[in-house]
Amino acid sequence: MHAGKRVLAVFLLTMLLASGAQAQSRAYGGRGEDKLLEIAQAGNGLLAVGMTASDDGDLSVRTRTGDAGWAMLLDEHGEREWSYASAHTGLARMIAPAALEDGRYSLVLTDEAAQRAEWILLDGAGKALMRTPLQPERAEDGMVMQYLLTSQDAPELTMLLREGNALRAVTLGESGSVLHERQGMAASNGLGMLAWAGAYDGGIELLWLTGEDDEPCRIALEGARVAAVCDALMQADGSVLCCGEAESGGEVKGFLARINREGELLFAHLLPLVQRHICQTETGFAAYGDSGQEAQLIFTDEDGGVLDMADGVPVDVLDIAGVPGGAALLTHSGGRRQPQAVVTTVLLRARAEEETEEVPEETEIAALEDAGQTEMLTGQT
């Protein structure tokens, strides 16, 4: 290979059973330097977004060269349905993927610092229907931390800005006009409801943003001190699932907890690894934790009952999303000369076909506790 020639950057879709047996691999991309940043569930498939410098292979739809934001829709078998690439005045990074109920897709094209952006809506075939500039002056008083699609109907997009130690949420309508501004936000249920979750004085602090006199809810986890909330997921009923880092017995641990709209702790697990990401699955939830050297994926039902655990999954996962039968993990590996993004799908272990005696949820969790895998926690407001 000539020294000056750009090497092939591929995207691999690897199907793995929870036991670690490989079932399927596919490659995507072109000869440029490509990177995926986020994934989201889209029907039975995945919507992946990131950056590309390719104009061949799966990016042959491009009519221009250079860096661009990239979105790609994969079906349930890992087949690419379409790719969409766009770049505009320094905006070459696609983030915040979301699949709308009406078949459209929402994306945000931004710069590296996420200070200037365009909100893009695509149709089911990956064609642009709307491009709305997000004016930089709206973020001049603070740093844009996150973009979230907060309503499916209108639709609405919310920018989360950091101003010192405070958080501010600016919600825009489809025309780009400001609908309202609120303080604090970390999760949305896609039905217009917002919530913010964080660590406060060793516990979890939640704030539901209703537009009224919002008061924070604070919950302490017995036997553990919460150090950081790393991810939050809001449900249709307003309950919030959050995960992160905790300290217990002088050791760094991870936690996974769900709190209802009334501020009551529905369940909490203390786990051996710091929990970085959570997502919705067909059977409930999946949570990803790692220590930098090892990683684990845990599956639970909606009530917190542990269904399965997968060890040996990739380390340094960027994002996770639910897929039929399990969850997909997005990682980035390879050196500067050969960047490579990998989407690993981990499935729950198949249950035996024959009829077996059902194990009560409490017994199953107790068995995992004995193995040192998880500990059920109680909490108080």
CSV table of C-alpha atoms in Angstrom, one decimal:
chain,number,residue,atom,x,y,z
A,1,MET,CA,0.0,0.0,0.0
A,2,HIS,CA,1.4,3.4,-0.9
A,3,ALA,CA,2.2,5.6,2.1
A,4,GLY,CA,0.1,8.5,1.0
A,5,LYS,CA,-3.0,6.4,0.2
A,6,ARG,CA,-5.9,6.6,2.7
A,7,VAL,CA,-6.7,3.2,4.2
A,8,LEU,CA,-10.1,1.7,4.3
A,9,ALA,CA,-12.2,2.6,7.4
A,10,VAL,CA,-14.9,0.1,7.9
A,11,PHE,CA,-17.9,-0.2,10.2
A,12,LEU,CA,-18.5,-3.7,11.5
A,13,LEU,CA,-21.9,-5.0,12.6
A,14,THR,CA,-21.1,-8.0,14.8
A,15,MET,CA,-23.9,-10.2,16.1
A,16,LEU,CA,-22.8,-11.9,19.4
A,17,LEU,CA,-24.7,-14.2,21.7
A,18,ALA,CA,-24.4,-13.4,25.4
A,19,SER,CA,-22.0,-16.4,25.6
A,20,GLY,CA,-19.7,-14.5,23.2
A,21,ALA,CA,-20.2,-16.7,20.1
A,22,GLN,CA,-20.1,-14.7,16.9
A,23,ALA,CA,-23.1,-15.0,14.6
A,24,GLN,CA,-22.7,-12.3,11.9
A,25,SER,CA,-20.3,-9.6,10.8
A,26,ARG,CA,-20.6,-6.8,8.2
A,27,ALA,CA,-18.5,-3.9,7.1
A,28,TYR,CA,-19.6,-0.4,6.1
A,29,GLY,CA,-17.9,2.8,5.1
A,30,GLY,CA,-15.4,3.9,2.5
A,31,ARG,CA,-11.7,4.8,2.1
A,32,GLY,CA,-11.9,8.0,4.3
A,33,GLU,CA,-11.7,8.5,8.0
A,34,ASP,CA,-15.1,7.7,9.3
A,35,LYS,CA,-16.5,7.6,12.9
A,36,LEU,CA,-19.9,6.8,14.4
A,37,LEU,CA,-20.8,8.7,17.6
A,38,GLU,CA,-24.4,7.7,18.6
A,39,ILE,CA,-27.0,5.0,17.8
A,40,ALA,CA,-30.7,4.9,18.4
A,41,GLN,CA,-33.3,2.2,17.9
A,42,ALA,CA,-35.3,2.7,14.7
A,43,GLY,CA,-38.1,0.1,14.5
A,44,ASN,CA,-36.3,-3.2,14.5
A,45,GLY,CA,-33.1,-1.6,13.2
A,46,LEU,CA,-30.7,1.1,14.1
A,47,LEU,CA,-30.1,4.7,13.2
A,48,ALA,CA,-26.4,5.5,13.5
A,49,VAL,CA,-24.8,9.0,13.2
A,50,GLY,CA,-21.3,10.4,13.2
A,51,MET,CA,-18.8,11.8,10.7
A,52,THR,CA,-17.3,10.8,7.4
A,53,ALA,CA,-14.6,11.7,5.0
A,54,SER,CA,-15.5,9.1,2.4
A,55,ASP,CA,-17.3,9.4,-0.9
A,56,ASP,CA,-17.2,5.8,-2.0
A,57,GLY,CA,-18.5,2.5,-0.7
A,58,ASP,CA,-21.5,3.1,1.5
A,59,LEU,CA,-21.0,6.8,1.0
A,60,SER,CA,-21.2,6.7,-2.8
A,61,VAL,CA,-24.4,8.7,-2.5
A,62,ARG,CA,-22.2,11.8,-1.8
A,63,THR,CA,-21.7,14.2,-4.7
A,64,ARG,CA,-19.0,16.2,-2.8
A,65,THR,CA,-15.7,15.4,-1.1
A,66,GLY,CA,-14.4,16.4,2.3
A,67,ASP,CA,-15.7,16.0,5.9
A,68,ALA,CA,-19.4,15.7,6.4
A,69,GLY,CA,-21.9,14.6,9.0
A,70,TRP,CA,-23.2,11.0,8.3
A,71,ALA,CA,-26.4,9.2,9.1
A,72,MET,CA,-27.0,5.6,8.2
A,73,LEU,CA,-30.2,3.4,8.7
A,74,LEU,CA,-29.7,-0.3,9.2
A,75,ASP,CA,-32.5,-2.9,9.2
A,76,GLU,CA,-32.8,-5.7,11.7
A,77,HIS,CA,-30.4,-7.9,9.7
A,78,GLY,CA,-27.7,-5.2,9.6
A,79,GLU,CA,-28.4,-4.3,5.9
A,80,ARG,CA,-27.9,-0.7,5.1
A,81,GLU,CA,-31.2,0.8,3.9
A,82,TRP,CA,-29.7,4.3,3.2
A,83,SER,CA,-26.9,6.7,4.0
A,84,TYR,CA,-27.3,10.5,4.3
A,85,ALA,CA,-24.3,12.9,4.4
A,86,SER,CA,-24.3,16.7,4.8
A,87,ALA,CA,-21.9,19.5,5.5
A,88,HIS,CA,-22.5,23.2,5.8
A,89,THR,CA,-20.2,26.1,6.8
A,90,GLY,CA,-18.1,24.0,9.2
A,91,LEU,CA,-20.9,21.8,10.3
A,92,ALA,CA,-19.7,18.2,9.8
A,93,ARG,CA,-20.7,16.2,12.8
A,94,MET,CA,-24.1,14.4,13.0
A,95,ILE,CA,-25.5,13.8,16.5
A,96,ALA,CA,-28.8,13.3,18.4
A,97,PRO,CA,-30.5,10.6,16.3
A,98,ALA,CA,-34.2,9.8,16.8
A,99,ALA,CA,-36.8,7.9,15.0
A,100,LEU,CA,-40.3,9.6,14.9
A,101,GLU,CA,-43.5,7.6,15.2
A,102,ASP,CA,-44.6,8.9,11.8
A,103,GLY,CA,-41.6,7.4,10.0
A,104,ARG,CA,-39.4,10.5,9.8
A,105,TYR,CA,-36.0,10.8,11.4
A,106,SER,CA,-34.6,13.7,13.5
A,107,LEU,CA,-30.9,14.6,13.4
A,108,VAL,CA,-28.7,17.5,14.5
A,109,LEU,CA,-25.7,18.6,12.3
A,110,THR,CA,-23.2,20.5,14.3
A,111,ASP,CA,-19.7,21.7,14.6
A,112,GLU,CA,-17.0,20.0,16.8
A,113,ALA,CA,-17.9,22.2,19.8
A,114,ALA,CA,-21.7,21.8,19.3
A,115,GLN,CA,-22.1,25.6,19.3
A,116,ARG,CA,-23.6,26.0,15.8
A,117,ALA,CA,-26.0,23.5,14.4
A,118,GLU,CA,-28.9,22.7,12.1
A,119,TRP,CA,-31.8,20.6,13.0
A,120,ILE,CA,-32.6,18.1,10.1
A,121,LEU,CA,-35.7,16.0,9.5
A,122,LEU,CA,-35.5,13.1,7.0
A,123,ASP,CA,-38.2,11.1,5.4
A,124,GLY,CA,-38.3,7.3,5.5
A,125,ALA,CA,-36.0,7.1,2.5
A,126,GLY,CA,-33.3,9.3,4.0
A,127,LYS,CA,-34.2,12.5,2.0
A,128,ALA,CA,-34.1,15.8,3.8
A,129,LEU,CA,-37.5,17.4,4.5
A,130,MET,CA,-36.5,20.2,6.7
A,131,ARG,CA,-33.3,22.1,7.7
A,132,THR,CA,-33.6,24.6,10.5
A,133,PRO,CA,-30.5,26.6,11.6
A,134,LEU,CA,-30.0,26.8,15.4
A,135,GLN,CA,-28.8,30.3,15.7
A,136,PRO,CA,-25.4,30.7,17.6
A,137,GLU,CA,-26.6,33.7,19.5
A,138,ARG,CA,-29.1,31.5,21.4
A,139,ALA,CA,-26.1,29.8,23.0
A,140,GLU,CA,-23.9,32.9,23.5
A,141,ASP,CA,-24.4,32.9,27.3
A,142,GLY,CA,-23.5,29.3,27.8
A,143,MET,CA,-22.1,26.1,26.3
A,144,VAL,CA,-24.6,23.8,24.4
A,145,MET,CA,-24.2,20.4,26.2
A,146,GLN,CA,-26.9,18.3,24.5
A,147,TYR,CA,-29.7,18.2,21.9
A,148,LEU,CA,-32.8,16.1,22.6
A,149,LEU,CA,-36.0,15.5,20.5
A,150,THR,CA,-38.5,16.2,23.3
A,151,SER,CA,-41.8,15.9,21.5
A,152,GLN,CA,-42.8,13.6,18.6
A,153,ASP,CA,-46.0,15.4,17.7
A,154,ALA,CA,-44.9,18.9,16.7
A,155,PRO,CA,-41.9,18.0,16.7
A,156,GLU,CA,-39.9,19.9,19.2
A,157,LEU,CA,-36.1,20.0,19.8
A,158,THR,CA,-34.5,21.0,23.1
A,159,MET,CA,-31.0,22.5,23.5
A,160,LEU,CA,-29.4,22.0,26.9
A,161,LEU,CA,-27.0,24.7,27.9
A,162,ARG,CA,-24.6,25.0,30.7
A,163,GLU,CA,-24.2,28.4,32.4
A,164,GLY,CA,-21.7,28.0,35.2
A,165,ASN,CA,-23.1,25.4,37.5
A,166,ALA,CA,-26.6,25.9,36.2
A,167,LEU,CA,-28.4,24.1,33.3
A,168,ARG,CA,-30.9,25.8,30.9
A,169,ALA,CA,-33.1,24.1,28.4
A,170,VAL,CA,-34.3,26.0,25.3
A,171,THR,CA,-37.1,24.3,23.4
A,172,LEU,CA,-37.6,25.1,19.7
A,173,GLY,CA,-40.6,24.5,17.4
A,174,GLU,CA,-40.4,23.1,13.9
A,175,SER,CA,-39.9,26.7,12.5
A,176,GLY,CA,-36.9,27.2,14.8
A,177,SER,CA,-38.8,29.6,17.1
A,178,VAL,CA,-38.3,29.4,20.9
A,179,LEU,CA,-41.3,27.8,22.5
A,180,HIS,CA,-40.1,28.0,26.1
A,181,GLU,CA,-37.0,28.0,28.3
A,182,ARG,CA,-36.6,25.9,31.5
A,183,GLN,CA,-33.8,25.3,34.0
A,184,GLY,CA,-32.2,21.9,34.1
A,185,MET,CA,-32.7,18.8,31.9
A,186,ALA,CA,-31.2,15.5,31.2
A,187,ALA,CA,-33.9,13.2,29.9
A,188,SER,CA,-37.1,13.3,27.8
A,189,ASN,CA,-39.9,10.7,27.2
A,190,GLY,CA,-40.7,12.1,23.8
A,191,LEU,CA,-44.1,13.2,25.0
A,192,GLY,CA,-43.2,16.7,26.0
A,193,MET,CA,-42.0,15.9,29.5
A,194,LEU,CA,-38.5,16.8,30.7
A,195,ALA,CA,-36.5,15.8,33.7
A,196,TRP,CA,-33.0,16.4,35.1
A,197,ALA,CA,-31.0,13.9,37.1
A,198,GLY,CA,-27.8,14.4,39.0
A,199,ALA,CA,-25.8,13.6,42.1
A,200,TYR,CA,-26.4,15.7,45.2
A,201,ASP,CA,-24.9,15.2,48.6
A,202,GLY,CA,-24.3,11.5,48.1
A,203,GLY,CA,-27.7,10.8,46.7
A,204,ILE,CA,-29.7,11.1,43.5
A,205,GLU,CA,-31.5,14.4,42.7
A,206,LEU,CA,-34.3,14.5,40.2
A,207,LEU,CA,-36.2,17.5,38.9
A,208,TRP,CA,-39.3,17.1,36.7
A,209,LEU,CA,-39.9,20.2,34.7
A,210,THR,CA,-43.6,20.9,34.5
A,211,GLY,CA,-43.5,24.6,34.1
A,212,GLU,CA,-45.0,25.1,37.6
A,213,ASP,CA,-43.2,25.4,40.9
A,214,ASP,CA,-40.8,22.5,40.3
A,215,GLU,CA,-39.2,21.1,43.5
A,216,PRO,CA,-36.3,18.6,43.3
A,217,CYS,CA,-36.7,15.1,44.7
A,218,ARG,CA,-33.6,13.7,46.5
A,219,ILE,CA,-33.1,10.0,47.2
A,220,ALA,CA,-30.3,8.4,49.2
A,221,LEU,CA,-29.3,4.9,48.5
A,222,GLU,CA,-28.8,2.9,51.6
A,223,GLY,CA,-25.2,1.6,52.0
A,224,ALA,CA,-23.9,3.6,49.0
A,225,ARG,CA,-22.9,7.2,48.2
A,226,VAL,CA,-23.7,8.4,44.7
A,227,ALA,CA,-20.8,10.2,43.1
A,228,ALA,CA,-22.1,10.8,39.6
A,229,VAL,CA,-25.1,10.2,37.3
A,230,CYS,CA,-23.8,9.1,33.9
A,231,ASP,CA,-27.0,8.5,32.0
A,232,ALA,CA,-30.8,9.0,32.4
A,233,LEU,CA,-33.7,7.5,30.6
A,234,MET,CA,-37.3,8.8,31.0
A,235,GLN,CA,-40.4,6.6,30.6
A,236,ALA,CA,-43.9,7.5,29.3
A,237,ASP,CA,-45.2,7.4,32.9
A,238,GLY,CA,-42.7,10.0,33.9
A,239,SER,CA,-40.5,7.7,35.9
A,240,VAL,CA,-36.7,8.0,35.4
A,241,LEU,CA,-34.1,5.3,35.1
A,242,CYS,CA,-30.6,6.5,35.9
A,243,CYS,CA,-27.2,4.9,36.3
A,244,GLY,CA,-23.7,6.0,37.3
A,245,GLU,CA,-21.0,5.8,39.9
A,246,ALA,CA,-21.3,5.2,43.6
A,247,GLU,CA,-19.0,4.4,46.5
A,248,SER,CA,-19.7,1.6,49.0
A,249,GLY,CA,-17.4,0.2,51.6
A,250,GLY,CA,-14.5,2.2,50.3
A,251,GLU,CA,-14.8,0.8,46.8
A,252,VAL,CA,-15.9,2.3,43.5
A,253,LYS,CA,-19.1,0.7,42.3
A,254,GLY,CA,-21.9,1.3,39.8
A,255,PHE,CA,-25.6,1.8,40.4
A,256,LEU,CA,-28.8,1.4,38.4
A,257,ALA,CA,-32.0,2.9,39.8
A,258,ARG,CA,-35.6,3.7,38.8
A,259,ILE,CA,-37.6,6.5,40.5
A,260,ASN,CA,-41.3,7.1,39.8
A,261,ARG,CA,-43.0,10.5,39.2
A,262,GLU,CA,-43.9,10.7,42.9
A,263,GLY,CA,-40.3,10.5,43.9
A,264,GLU,CA,-40.4,6.9,45.1
A,265,LEU,CA,-37.6,4.5,44.5
A,266,LEU,CA,-38.9,1.5,42.5
A,267,PHE,CA,-35.7,-0.4,42.4
A,268,ALA,CA,-31.9,0.0,42.7
A,269,HIS,CA,-28.9,-2.2,42.1
A,270,LEU,CA,-25.4,-1.8,43.3
A,271,LEU,CA,-23.1,-3.3,40.6
A,272,PRO,CA,-19.4,-4.0,40.5
A,273,LEU,CA,-18.7,-1.7,37.5
A,274,VAL,CA,-19.5,2.0,37.0
A,275,GLN,CA,-22.6,2.1,34.9
A,276,ARG,CA,-22.1,4.4,31.9
A,277,HIS,CA,-25.1,3.9,29.5
A,278,ILE,CA,-28.7,2.6,29.7
A,279,CYS,CA,-31.4,1.9,27.0
A,280,GLN,CA,-34.9,0.5,26.6
A,281,THR,CA,-35.2,-3.1,25.4
A,282,GLU,CA,-38.0,-5.4,24.4
A,283,THR,CA,-37.9,-7.0,27.9
A,284,GLY,CA,-37.2,-3.9,30.0
A,285,PHE,CA,-33.8,-2.2,30.2
A,286,ALA,CA,-30.1,-2.8,29.4
A,287,ALA,CA,-27.2,-1.1,31.3
A,288,TYR,CA,-23.6,-1.0,30.3
A,289,GLY,CA,-20.8,-0.7,32.8
A,290,ASP,CA,-17.0,-0.7,32.6
A,291,SER,CA,-13.8,-0.2,34.6
A,292,GLY,CA,-11.5,0.7,31.7
A,293,GLN,CA,-10.2,-2.9,31.7
A,294,GLU,CA,-13.4,-4.9,31.7
A,295,ALA,CA,-17.0,-4.4,30.8
A,296,GLN,CA,-20.4,-6.0,31.4
A,297,LEU,CA,-24.0,-5.6,30.0
A,298,ILE,CA,-26.9,-6.3,32.4
A,299,PHE,CA,-30.5,-6.9,31.2
A,300,THR,CA,-33.4,-6.3,33.6
A,301,ASP,CA,-37.2,-6.3,33.3
A,302,GLU,CA,-39.2,-3.2,33.9
A,303,ASP,CA,-39.3,-3.9,37.6
A,304,GLY,CA,-35.6,-4.4,38.0
A,305,GLY,CA,-35.5,-8.1,37.9
A,306,VAL,CA,-32.2,-9.3,36.5
A,307,LEU,CA,-32.7,-11.4,33.3
A,308,ASP,CA,-29.2,-11.8,32.1
A,309,MET,CA,-25.6,-10.6,32.3
A,310,ALA,CA,-23.0,-10.6,29.5
A,311,ASP,CA,-19.3,-10.4,30.4
A,312,GLY,CA,-16.5,-9.8,27.9
A,313,VAL,CA,-18.4,-7.1,26.0
A,314,PRO,CA,-16.3,-4.3,24.4
A,315,VAL,CA,-14.7,-1.6,26.7
A,316,ASP,CA,-15.1,2.1,26.2
A,317,VAL,CA,-18.6,2.0,24.6
A,318,LEU,CA,-19.8,5.3,23.2
A,319,ASP,CA,-23.6,4.5,23.2
A,320,ILE,CA,-26.1,1.7,23.4
A,321,ALA,CA,-29.6,1.1,21.9
A,322,GLY,CA,-32.2,-1.6,22.1
A,323,VAL,CA,-32.5,-4.1,19.2
A,324,PRO,CA,-34.8,-7.2,18.9
A,325,GLY,CA,-33.7,-9.7,21.5
A,326,GLY,CA,-31.0,-7.5,23.1
A,327,ALA,CA,-28.9,-4.4,22.8
A,328,ALA,CA,-26.4,-2.8,20.4
A,329,LEU,CA,-23.1,-1.3,21.6
A,330,LEU,CA,-21.2,1.3,19.7
A,331,THR,CA,-17.4,1.5,20.1
A,332,HIS,CA,-14.6,3.1,18.2
A,333,SER,CA,-11.3,1.2,17.8
A,334,GLY,CA,-8.2,1.3,15.6
A,335,GLY,CA,-5.5,3.9,15.3
A,336,ARG,CA,-5.4,7.2,13.5
A,337,ARG,CA,-4.3,5.5,10.3
A,338,GLN,CA,-7.2,3.0,10.3
A,339,PRO,CA,-10.1,4.2,12.4
A,340,GLN,CA,-12.8,1.6,12.8
A,341,ALA,CA,-16.2,1.7,14.5
A,342,VAL,CA,-17.8,-1.5,15.7
A,343,VAL,CA,-21.5,-2.1,16.5
A,344,THR,CA,-21.8,-5.2,18.7
A,345,THR,CA,-25.2,-6.7,19.2
A,346,VAL,CA,-25.6,-8.7,22.4
A,347,LEU,CA,-28.6,-11.0,22.8
A,348,LEU,CA,-30.2,-12.4,25.9
A,349,ARG,CA,-29.3,-16.1,26.2
A,350,ALA,CA,-32.0,-18.3,24.7
A,351,ARG,CA,-34.2,-20.0,27.3
A,352,ALA,CA,-34.7,-23.7,27.3
A,353,GLU,CA,-37.7,-24.9,25.2
A,354,GLU,CA,-38.8,-27.4,27.7
A,355,GLU,CA,-41.0,-26.4,30.6
A,356,THR,CA,-39.1,-25.4,33.7
A,357,GLU,CA,-40.1,-24.2,37.1
A,358,GLU,CA,-40.2,-20.4,37.2
A,359,VAL,CA,-37.7,-18.9,39.6
A,360,PRO,CA,-39.1,-16.1,41.7
A,361,GLU,CA,-37.5,-12.8,41.0
A,362,GLU,CA,-36.2,-12.4,44.6
A,363,THR,CA,-34.5,-15.8,44.4
A,364,GLU,CA,-32.8,-15.0,41.1
A,365,ILE,CA,-31.5,-11.7,42.3
A,366,ALA,CA,-30.3,-13.3,45.6
A,367,ALA,CA,-28.3,-15.9,43.6
A,368,LEU,CA,-26.6,-13.0,41.7
A,369,GLU,CA,-25.9,-11.3,45.0
A,370,ASP,CA,-24.2,-14.5,46.3
A,371,ALA,CA,-22.0,-14.4,43.2
A,372,GLY,CA,-21.1,-10.8,44.0
A,373,GLN,CA,-22.7,-9.5,40.8
A,374,THR,CA,-25.4,-7.3,42.1
A,375,GLU,CA,-26.9,-6.0,45.4
A,376,MET,CA,-30.4,-4.7,45.7
A,377,LEU,CA,-30.5,-1.3,47.5
A,378,THR,CA,-33.2,0.5,49.3
A,379,GLY,CA,-33.6,4.3,49.5
A,380,GLN,CA,-35.3,7.1,51.2
A,381,THR,CA,-36.4,10.6,50.2
